[in-house]
Each structure stands twice: as structure tokens, then as C-alpha cells.
Amino acid sequence: MGYLKQTIKGLSWVGAFRISSRFVSFLRTIVLARILLPAQFGVFGIISLVLSFLAILTEVGVTFVLVKEENLDDDYINTAWLISLFRGLFSSLIIILSAKSITRFFHTPEIYSFLILASLIPLIRGLINPAVAKFQKELLFKKEFNLKFSVFAIDSLVAIVLTFLTRSAVSLVWGLIAGSILEVILSFTLARPLPKFSFNVVRFNKIIGEGKWITALGISNFFFGQGDNLVVGKLLGSGPLGVYQMAYKLAILPITELADIVARVTFPVYSKIARNPGRIKKAFRKTALGIAFPAVLLGLIFFLFPKSIVKILLGSNWLGVIPVLRVLAVFGTIKALLSPSLTLLLSLGKQKCVTLVTFWSFCFLALMIFPLMSKFGIIGAAYAVLIATLLEVPIVFLYLNRSFEQKKL
């Protein structure tokens, strides 16, 4: 069975969601940047770091396993839901119990109340019906679009309206809460089957067994993706962190969104044709070439015209973003070019290889970020992630070549 038509439709719907959501996100960022100060963005950035870290730390690869599983029955859905419920409750308790320690670590007293409020988010999200994974598995990306864009729109609307009323970054947390509640409601409305309080030991062992490398991958990805934010926030404070994260959003998101769109659609397709070496190799080559041109073009735009972009979109309060933006534009381009290779490795069951790639990237980052920041300040963090990514390239190609030889691709 061919998947070209479904892939094109999937790319269209996932692309429509990413483009529309990022457009709304850019508008939201621009509006909020005119109201909130960089330090306020930094405070919310710390909350985002905490939520992201816990989400990654407690990730057991449920969605990954459900998408790859050929015989997805009700026992999988029920067991996955109970795992998610426990995960959400555990994450909420961790946030509450560690709120004071996190506040002291970042020397930012105002984040304590933000953290207590944000502890509701994983608890609510734990209720989401895991059957929504079927949208990706069965290439039903129109349904996924309807769910995700509705959630994102409500999140953004609540955040903007409350920010106008309160002039406080806590409005962004309320936006996340509103979006999470809507996602739970829609997951039970749009996805089938509905989960029940039923536990299957065999399914539990399968999910945990196959998902363990996804857990490790998530942790490695977090420390590589957020390690620079943690160091900038700790050493330089919430103000520079706000500047750094804004540069990251401007430079990285437009470039890597392209790669993420393609990866989300090609992963289930690759998984379906993984036993056909000729088809998957041909599909991989087309994907890699298709991403290369637009990724490089977007990277050049941000590298060559950072001053104009910052002035037009953000205003004069954010001129400190410019030097960081140029370096991160190169970093984002390289990450986008590597994305098809990592997606292929995952579809071939090489989660361990992808995890090791990210782990070594984090090690490179950890070795370089402190000396580079000591010499160059905030831009040193950008240099560190760029160099770490360049060192990642030969490792990716090594694992890719080994996989080609093993699968005779």
C-alpha cells in the first residue's frame, strides 16, 4: 500500500497547524512584548523550564509505543491512561514540594506563587485520553489539527486578555491551564475508544519496556535543549534569560518547525514501511532533500537581517537579541538538516542510538558553555549550543551508516 497521498495530506494538515499556531504565537509574542518586560518573560521562562523538565523526566514513551504498535487494542489505551494519570499526579506533587527550592535556586521570589498555580497543569493533562495517538498512527491529521489548534487558540486568547488586565506574567500560566482543560474535553469528544479504569500487566510491561529509551531520550533532549537556559538563568538572571529565550523563539522555531512538521508525518509512515528497505531509503532521501532548501533559506534570512527583524517585530527594548539571533539561526539550520536522519533511526527501532546522539551533544554543551559564557557573556551560550550541534553531526552519520548496513538499505 502506498502512503504518498496520505503523507501529502498529513503534511498539509500538520503544516497548517504549525504555520497557523506559530503565526498566532508570533502575534502573541509581539503583543505581550509591548506589555511585559524582559524580566517578566524570564519569570515565565523559569516556569516553562520546570514544566518541561518534569514532562520529560516522567515521559515513558506512551505515544511513541501506541503509534508504533501494530495491534492497538483497548487494553493499551486503558493502561496508558492510568500511567498518564499517575504521571500527572506525581508531577504536580513534585512541583509543589520543590517550589521553595526552585525559588531559592533562581533567586526569584515571585516565581513561588507561579509554581503553585502551574502545578495544576500536569494534573489536568494527565486526564487526556491517550487514544488521541491514533490520529498520528492512522494519519488522521485533520482531527489532530482541530484538537491542537483549538487548544492553542484558547491558551493564547486567555493569556493575551488576562495580560492586558493584570500586566502580569501569571496570565501566561492561566493560559496554559485553560488550554489543558480544553484539551482534556476535546480528547474525550474526538478520540475513541474512551479509556476505562482497567490495568493490563502485559501492556504495561510493553509500554515501559519499549518506552525506556524514549524516557532517556527525552531527558537528554531536555538537558541539551534547556541546559543553556538553565545556565543563563542561574548565572545572569531572569532579564538576560528573557532576551536569550526571545532570540531562541525567533531564530529556532521558524526553522525547526519545518523539520518537525515533516518528522511528525514521516515517523508513522516510516514505521509502516520499515520492513521494506528500498521504499524507506527512497522516502528518506526525498525527505532530506525536501527539508534542506527551505531550512537553509530561512537560516540565511535570520543570519543576514537580524536587526531589521528585531526592530520590526519586537521593538527597541529587545535590541540585545540581535547578536544571539545570528548564532542561533545557524544552530537551527543544522538541527533541521539532521532531523530526517533522527526520525529514520527512531522508525527503525534505534531509540538507543538517538538517545546516545543527544547525550553526547549534552556532554559537549556542558563542557563548553561555562568557559564560553565567561568569555562572551550571553552570546557564549549560543556559541556553545552551535558547537555542540556541529560535533553531533559525525555521530549521527555513524549510526545512520550502521543502520543502513544492518537493514541493507
Short mmCIF file of C-alpha atoms in Angstrom, two decimals:
data_model
loop_
_atom_site.label_atom_id
_atom_site.label_comp_id
_atom_site.label_asym_id
_atom_site.label_seq_id
_atom_site.Cartn_x
_atom_site.Cartn_y
_atom_site.Cartn_z
CA MET A 1 0.00 0.00 0.00
CA GLY A 2 1.31 3.42 -0.92
CA TYR A 3 1.27 6.29 1.54
CA LEU A 4 2.17 9.20 -0.74
CA LYS A 5 -1.33 10.67 -0.84
CA GLN A 6 -1.80 10.28 2.92
CA THR A 7 1.63 11.74 3.55
CA ILE A 8 0.88 14.81 1.43
CA LYS A 9 -2.44 15.30 3.24
CA GLY A 10 -0.69 14.81 6.55
CA LEU A 11 1.98 17.36 5.69
CA SER A 12 -0.76 19.79 4.68
CA TRP A 13 -2.66 19.47 7.95
CA VAL A 14 0.38 19.40 10.20
CA GLY A 15 1.85 22.28 8.22
CA ALA A 16 -1.42 24.19 8.51
CA PHE A 17 -1.37 23.74 12.27
CA ARG A 18 2.27 24.69 12.69
CA ILE A 19 2.00 27.72 10.41
CA SER A 20 -1.24 28.98 11.94
CA SER A 21 -0.16 28.29 15.52
CA ARG A 22 3.24 29.89 15.03
CA PHE A 23 1.63 32.87 13.35
CA VAL A 24 -0.63 33.27 16.36
CA SER A 25 2.39 32.69 18.61
CA PHE A 26 4.37 35.42 16.85
CA LEU A 27 1.44 37.81 17.20
CA ARG A 28 1.05 36.88 20.85
CA THR A 29 4.77 37.36 21.48
CA ILE A 30 4.76 40.74 19.77
CA VAL A 31 1.69 41.91 21.71
CA LEU A 32 3.00 40.67 25.05
CA ALA A 33 6.47 42.10 24.39
CA ARG A 34 4.84 45.54 24.29
CA ILE A 35 3.25 44.96 27.70
CA LEU A 36 5.63 42.75 29.68
CA LEU A 37 9.29 43.45 30.42
CA PRO A 38 12.13 41.03 29.58
CA ALA A 39 12.40 40.11 33.28
CA GLN A 40 8.72 39.12 33.32
CA PHE A 41 9.26 36.90 30.30
CA GLY A 42 12.20 35.43 32.17
CA VAL A 43 9.98 34.56 35.14
CA PHE A 44 7.59 32.69 32.88
CA GLY A 45 10.62 31.14 31.20
CA ILE A 46 11.60 29.59 34.52
CA ILE A 47 8.08 28.17 34.94
CA SER A 48 8.31 26.75 31.42
CA LEU A 49 11.66 25.15 32.27
CA VAL A 50 10.20 23.43 35.32
CA LEU A 51 7.14 22.15 33.45
CA SER A 52 9.26 20.97 30.52
CA PHE A 53 11.74 19.21 32.78
CA LEU A 54 9.06 17.31 34.67
CA ALA A 55 7.22 16.41 31.47
CA ILE A 56 10.43 14.96 30.06
CA LEU A 57 11.59 13.33 33.30
CA THR A 58 8.30 11.45 33.70
CA GLU A 59 7.81 10.65 29.99
CA VAL A 60 7.56 6.89 29.48
CA GLY A 61 7.09 6.92 25.71
CA VAL A 62 3.35 6.19 25.73
CA THR A 63 2.58 7.99 22.46
CA PHE A 64 5.66 6.54 20.75
CA VAL A 65 4.63 2.98 21.65
CA LEU A 66 0.97 3.49 20.70
CA VAL A 67 1.92 4.90 17.29
CA LYS A 68 4.34 2.04 16.52
CA GLU A 69 2.14 -0.77 17.89
CA GLU A 70 0.53 -2.78 15.09
CA ASN A 71 -2.28 -4.25 17.24
CA LEU A 72 -3.50 -1.31 19.30
CA ASP A 73 -6.38 -2.58 21.47
CA ASP A 74 -8.45 -1.17 24.33
CA ASP A 75 -6.10 -2.65 26.93
CA TYR A 76 -3.31 -0.45 25.59
CA ILE A 77 -5.50 2.66 25.84
CA ASN A 78 -6.75 1.86 29.35
CA THR A 79 -3.29 1.06 30.70
CA ALA A 80 -1.75 4.10 29.01
CA TRP A 81 -4.42 6.33 30.60
CA LEU A 82 -3.70 5.02 34.10
CA ILE A 83 0.01 5.59 33.51
CA SER A 84 -0.76 9.18 32.45
CA LEU A 85 -2.98 9.77 35.49
CA PHE A 86 -0.24 8.64 37.86
CA ARG A 87 2.34 10.64 35.95
CA GLY A 88 0.26 13.83 36.21
CA LEU A 89 -0.37 13.43 39.94
CA PHE A 90 3.29 12.68 40.62
CA SER A 91 4.46 15.71 38.60
CA SER A 92 2.07 18.05 40.42
CA LEU A 93 3.28 16.88 43.82
CA ILE A 94 6.91 17.31 42.77
CA ILE A 95 6.28 20.93 41.70
CA ILE A 96 4.54 21.76 44.99
CA LEU A 97 7.19 20.10 47.15
CA SER A 98 10.12 21.65 45.27
CA ALA A 99 8.66 25.16 44.74
CA LYS A 100 10.66 26.78 47.55
CA SER A 101 13.91 25.15 46.47
CA ILE A 102 13.40 26.27 42.87
CA THR A 103 12.68 29.80 44.07
CA ARG A 104 15.94 29.89 46.03
CA PHE A 105 17.91 28.38 43.14
CA PHE A 106 16.91 31.12 40.70
CA HIS A 107 16.93 33.91 43.32
CA THR A 108 13.50 34.99 42.08
CA PRO A 109 10.96 35.09 44.97
CA GLU A 110 7.98 35.91 42.76
CA ILE A 111 8.04 32.54 40.99
CA TYR A 112 6.83 30.64 44.10
CA SER A 113 3.17 31.53 43.62
CA PHE A 114 3.54 30.92 39.88
CA LEU A 115 4.83 27.39 40.55
CA ILE A 116 1.98 26.51 42.90
CA LEU A 117 -0.52 27.60 40.27
CA ALA A 118 1.39 25.79 37.49
CA SER A 119 1.24 22.53 39.47
CA LEU A 120 -2.36 22.19 38.24
CA ILE A 121 -1.20 21.81 34.62
CA PRO A 122 0.32 18.27 34.71
CA LEU A 123 -2.55 17.10 36.93
CA ILE A 124 -5.09 18.25 34.34
CA ARG A 125 -3.09 16.95 31.39
CA GLY A 126 -2.87 13.51 32.99
CA LEU A 127 -6.58 13.11 32.22
CA ILE A 128 -6.11 13.40 28.42
CA ASN A 129 -7.43 10.39 26.51
CA PRO A 130 -4.34 8.57 25.11
CA ALA A 131 -6.44 7.42 22.14
CA VAL A 132 -5.53 10.74 20.50
CA ALA A 133 -2.32 8.94 19.49
CA LYS A 134 -4.48 7.18 16.87
CA PHE A 135 -4.70 10.45 14.96
CA GLN A 136 -0.97 10.26 14.21
CA LYS A 137 -0.87 6.47 13.90
CA GLU A 138 -3.66 6.37 11.31
CA LEU A 139 -2.51 9.60 9.60
CA LEU A 140 -5.74 11.39 10.64
CA PHE A 141 -4.01 14.74 10.90
CA LYS A 142 -7.16 16.78 10.22
CA LYS A 143 -8.60 15.62 13.54
CA GLU A 144 -5.29 16.35 15.23
CA PHE A 145 -5.36 19.84 13.71
CA ASN A 146 -8.86 20.51 15.07
CA LEU A 147 -7.83 19.45 18.56
CA LYS A 148 -4.44 21.12 18.81
CA PHE A 149 -5.32 24.42 17.18
CA SER A 150 -8.39 24.83 19.38
CA VAL A 151 -6.24 24.26 22.46
CA PHE A 152 -3.55 26.66 21.28
CA ALA A 153 -6.06 29.36 20.36
CA ILE A 154 -7.71 29.27 23.80
CA ASP A 155 -4.31 29.29 25.52
CA SER A 156 -3.26 32.38 23.53
CA LEU A 157 -6.58 34.19 23.92
CA VAL A 158 -6.70 33.74 27.68
CA ALA A 159 -3.04 34.77 28.06
CA ILE A 160 -3.45 37.96 26.00
CA VAL A 161 -6.73 39.07 27.60
CA LEU A 162 -5.51 38.49 31.15
CA THR A 163 -2.17 40.17 30.43
CA PHE A 164 -3.99 43.30 29.29
CA LEU A 165 -6.00 43.22 32.53
CA THR A 166 -3.27 42.28 35.03
CA ARG A 167 0.02 43.35 33.39
CA SER A 168 1.48 40.21 34.98
CA ALA A 169 3.21 37.13 33.57
CA VAL A 170 0.89 34.95 35.68
CA SER A 171 -1.59 35.39 32.84
CA LEU A 172 0.58 33.10 30.72
CA VAL A 173 0.19 30.34 33.31
CA TRP A 174 -3.59 30.78 33.29
CA GLY A 175 -3.46 30.44 29.51
CA LEU A 176 -1.74 27.06 29.85
CA ILE A 177 -4.34 25.92 32.38
CA ALA A 178 -7.23 26.93 30.12
CA GLY A 179 -5.64 25.15 27.15
CA SER A 180 -5.07 21.98 29.20
CA ILE A 181 -8.70 21.84 30.35
CA LEU A 182 -9.93 22.21 26.78
CA GLU A 183 -7.53 19.50 25.57
CA VAL A 184 -8.96 17.02 28.07
CA ILE A 185 -12.52 17.81 26.97
CA LEU A 186 -11.70 17.52 23.26
CA SER A 187 -9.71 14.30 23.70
CA PHE A 188 -12.82 12.63 25.11
CA THR A 189 -15.03 14.19 22.44
CA LEU A 190 -12.95 13.44 19.33
CA ALA A 191 -10.97 10.27 20.13
CA ARG A 192 -12.15 6.69 20.54
CA PRO A 193 -12.11 4.42 22.44
CA LEU A 194 -12.76 6.15 25.75
CA PRO A 195 -10.38 4.96 28.48
CA LYS A 196 -11.54 2.94 31.48
CA PHE A 197 -10.04 2.17 34.88
CA SER A 198 -8.57 -1.11 33.70
CA PHE A 199 -4.96 -2.23 34.10
CA ASN A 200 -3.18 -4.85 31.98
CA VAL A 201 0.22 -6.02 33.24
CA VAL A 202 1.36 -7.29 29.83
CA ARG A 203 0.51 -3.99 28.14
CA PHE A 204 2.15 -2.07 30.99
CA ASN A 205 5.39 -4.02 30.60
CA LYS A 206 5.31 -3.49 26.82
CA ILE A 207 4.85 0.27 27.15
CA ILE A 208 7.53 0.67 29.82
CA GLY A 209 9.92 -1.76 28.11
CA GLU A 210 9.79 -0.10 24.69
CA GLY A 211 9.49 3.39 26.07
CA LYS A 212 12.51 3.37 28.38
CA TRP A 213 14.85 4.72 25.69
CA ILE A 214 12.27 7.39 24.85
CA THR A 215 12.43 8.41 28.51
CA ALA A 216 16.22 8.58 28.33
CA LEU A 217 16.00 10.43 25.01
CA GLY A 218 13.59 12.95 26.50
CA ILE A 219 15.87 13.61 29.45
CA SER A 220 18.91 14.04 27.20
CA ASN A 221 16.92 16.29 24.87
CA PHE A 222 15.79 18.41 27.80
CA PHE A 223 19.27 18.95 29.17
CA PHE A 224 20.62 19.77 25.72
CA GLY A 225 17.64 21.91 24.73
CA GLN A 226 17.22 23.64 28.08
CA GLY A 227 20.72 23.42 29.56
CA ASP A 228 21.70 26.76 28.08
CA ASN A 229 18.54 28.34 29.53
CA LEU A 230 19.29 26.90 32.96
CA VAL A 231 22.84 28.26 32.95
CA VAL A 232 21.84 31.68 31.60
CA GLY A 233 19.03 31.95 34.16
CA LYS A 234 21.29 30.87 37.02
CA LEU A 235 24.37 32.96 36.16
CA LEU A 236 22.88 36.06 34.53
CA GLY A 237 19.33 36.26 35.94
CA SER A 238 15.80 36.46 34.56
CA GLY A 239 16.43 39.56 32.40
CA PRO A 240 19.16 38.05 30.19
CA LEU A 241 17.22 34.77 30.20
CA GLY A 242 14.23 36.59 28.72
CA VAL A 243 16.46 38.06 26.00
CA TYR A 244 18.05 34.68 25.24
CA GLN A 245 14.72 32.86 25.06
CA MET A 246 13.27 35.52 22.79
CA ALA A 247 16.22 35.09 20.41
CA TYR A 248 15.68 31.35 20.56
CA LYS A 249 12.00 31.69 19.69
CA LEU A 250 12.68 33.99 16.75
CA ALA A 251 15.57 32.03 15.24
CA ILE A 252 14.87 28.41 16.08
CA LEU A 253 11.12 27.98 15.86
CA PRO A 254 10.58 29.06 12.23
CA ILE A 255 13.47 26.87 11.04
CA THR A 256 12.94 23.76 13.13
CA GLU A 257 9.15 23.90 12.73
CA LEU A 258 9.65 22.85 9.13
CA ALA A 259 11.65 19.80 10.20
CA ASP A 260 9.21 18.98 13.00
CA ILE A 261 6.25 19.10 10.60
CA VAL A 262 7.92 16.62 8.28
CA ALA A 263 9.11 14.41 11.15
CA ARG A 264 5.64 14.14 12.68
CA VAL A 265 4.18 12.87 9.41
CA THR A 266 7.08 10.74 8.20
CA PHE A 267 7.58 8.88 11.50
CA PRO A 268 4.32 6.86 11.28
CA VAL A 269 4.87 6.40 7.54
CA TYR A 270 8.45 5.17 8.06
CA SER A 271 7.15 2.83 10.79
CA LYS A 272 4.66 1.29 8.36
CA ILE A 273 7.29 0.64 5.67
CA ALA A 274 10.25 -0.16 7.97
CA ARG A 275 10.34 -3.75 6.69
CA ASN A 276 10.76 -2.60 3.09
CA PRO A 277 14.39 -1.39 2.74
CA GLY A 278 14.03 0.01 -0.76
CA ARG A 279 10.93 2.08 -0.01
CA ILE A 280 12.18 3.54 3.24
CA LYS A 281 15.57 4.52 1.80
CA LYS A 282 13.89 6.26 -1.14
CA ALA A 283 11.47 8.05 1.19
CA PHE A 284 14.34 9.16 3.44
CA ARG A 285 16.31 10.67 0.56
CA LYS A 286 13.30 12.63 -0.67
CA THR A 287 12.61 13.90 2.84
CA ALA A 288 16.19 15.02 3.46
CA LEU A 289 16.39 16.90 0.16
CA GLY A 290 12.97 18.44 0.67
CA ILE A 291 13.95 19.93 4.02
CA ALA A 292 17.41 21.19 3.04
CA PHE A 293 16.48 24.09 0.74
CA PRO A 294 13.84 25.88 2.86
CA ALA A 295 15.82 25.31 6.08
CA VAL A 296 18.96 26.91 4.66
CA LEU A 297 16.94 29.76 3.16
CA LEU A 298 15.24 30.60 6.46
CA GLY A 299 18.56 30.37 8.29
CA LEU A 300 20.16 32.85 5.89
CA ILE A 301 17.31 35.34 6.34
CA PHE A 302 17.73 35.38 10.12
CA PHE A 303 21.52 35.43 9.86
CA LEU A 304 21.71 38.32 7.38
CA PHE A 305 18.89 40.56 8.62
CA PRO A 306 18.63 40.15 12.42
CA LYS A 307 18.49 43.89 13.19
CA SER A 308 15.57 44.56 10.87
CA ILE A 309 13.69 41.52 12.15
CA VAL A 310 14.09 42.53 15.80
CA LYS A 311 13.15 46.18 15.25
CA ILE A 312 10.05 45.35 13.23
CA LEU A 313 8.75 42.52 15.38
CA LEU A 314 9.84 43.34 18.93
CA GLY A 315 10.81 46.99 19.22
CA SER A 316 13.76 48.81 20.76
CA ASN A 317 13.55 47.07 24.16
CA TRP A 318 14.86 43.88 22.57
CA LEU A 319 17.96 45.04 20.67
CA GLY A 320 20.09 42.77 22.86
CA VAL A 321 18.57 39.85 20.98
CA ILE A 322 20.42 40.67 17.71
CA PRO A 323 23.89 39.07 18.23
CA VAL A 324 22.39 35.96 19.82
CA LEU A 325 19.85 35.67 16.99
CA ARG A 326 22.53 35.30 14.31
CA VAL A 327 24.33 32.45 16.06
CA LEU A 328 21.13 30.60 16.89
CA ALA A 329 19.97 30.89 13.26
CA VAL A 330 22.95 28.75 12.20
CA PHE A 331 22.26 26.31 15.03
CA GLY A 332 18.61 25.96 14.00
CA THR A 333 19.53 25.28 10.38
CA ILE A 334 21.88 22.44 11.32
CA LYS A 335 19.28 20.90 13.65
CA ALA A 336 16.71 20.97 10.85
CA LEU A 337 19.11 19.26 8.45
CA LEU A 338 19.77 16.47 10.99
CA SER A 339 16.09 15.88 11.75
CA PRO A 340 15.27 13.39 8.93
CA SER A 341 18.14 11.13 9.99
CA LEU A 342 16.97 11.02 13.61
CA THR A 343 13.37 10.34 12.55
CA LEU A 344 14.54 7.44 10.38
CA LEU A 345 16.55 5.94 13.24
CA LEU A 346 13.51 6.10 15.55
CA SER A 347 11.26 4.43 12.98
CA LEU A 348 13.80 1.60 12.65
CA GLY A 349 13.68 0.98 16.40
CA LYS A 350 17.02 2.68 17.05
CA GLN A 351 15.85 4.71 20.05
CA LYS A 352 19.09 3.90 21.85
CA CYS A 353 21.17 5.43 19.04
CA VAL A 354 19.15 8.64 19.00
CA THR A 355 19.41 8.84 22.79
CA LEU A 356 23.19 8.46 22.67
CA VAL A 357 23.45 11.17 20.00
CA THR A 358 21.58 13.61 22.22
CA PHE A 359 23.51 12.51 25.31
CA TRP A 360 26.85 13.26 23.66
CA SER A 361 25.51 16.60 22.44
CA PHE A 362 24.65 17.49 26.02
CA CYS A 363 28.12 16.44 27.19
CA PHE A 364 29.70 18.70 24.57
CA LEU A 365 27.41 21.55 25.67
CA ALA A 366 28.23 21.05 29.35
CA LEU A 367 31.97 21.17 28.63
CA MET A 368 31.81 24.40 26.65
CA ILE A 369 29.01 26.58 27.99
CA PHE A 370 30.71 27.82 31.18
CA PRO A 371 34.04 28.87 29.62
CA LEU A 372 32.31 30.42 26.59
CA MET A 373 29.84 32.34 28.77
CA SER A 374 32.70 33.52 30.99
CA LYS A 375 34.41 34.99 27.93
CA PHE A 376 31.49 36.14 25.75
CA GLY A 377 28.53 36.50 28.14
CA ILE A 378 25.06 35.63 26.88
CA ILE A 379 26.24 35.04 23.29
CA GLY A 380 28.66 32.43 24.66
CA ALA A 381 25.66 30.21 25.44
CA ALA A 382 24.62 30.43 21.78
CA TYR A 383 28.16 29.55 20.66
CA ALA A 384 28.11 26.53 22.97
CA VAL A 385 24.90 25.02 21.54
CA LEU A 386 26.12 25.66 17.99
CA ILE A 387 29.48 23.92 18.50
CA ALA A 388 27.83 21.02 20.35
CA THR A 389 25.47 20.51 17.41
CA LEU A 390 28.33 20.57 14.89
CA LEU A 391 30.08 17.85 16.91
CA GLU A 392 26.83 15.84 16.82
CA VAL A 393 26.87 15.56 13.01
CA PRO A 394 29.54 12.81 12.61
CA ILE A 395 27.89 10.72 15.34
CA VAL A 396 24.54 10.86 13.54
CA PHE A 397 26.12 9.76 10.28
CA LEU A 398 27.95 6.92 12.05
CA TYR A 399 24.72 5.47 13.45
CA LEU A 400 22.93 6.07 10.17
CA ASN A 401 25.54 4.15 8.19
CA ARG A 402 25.43 1.28 10.68
CA SER A 403 21.65 1.11 10.38
CA PHE A 404 21.88 1.11 6.59
CA GLU A 405 24.30 -1.82 6.73
CA GLN A 406 22.20 -3.80 9.22
CA LYS A 407 18.95 -3.25 7.31
CA LYS A 408 20.72 -3.44 3.94
CA LEU A 409 19.20 -0.10 2.98
#
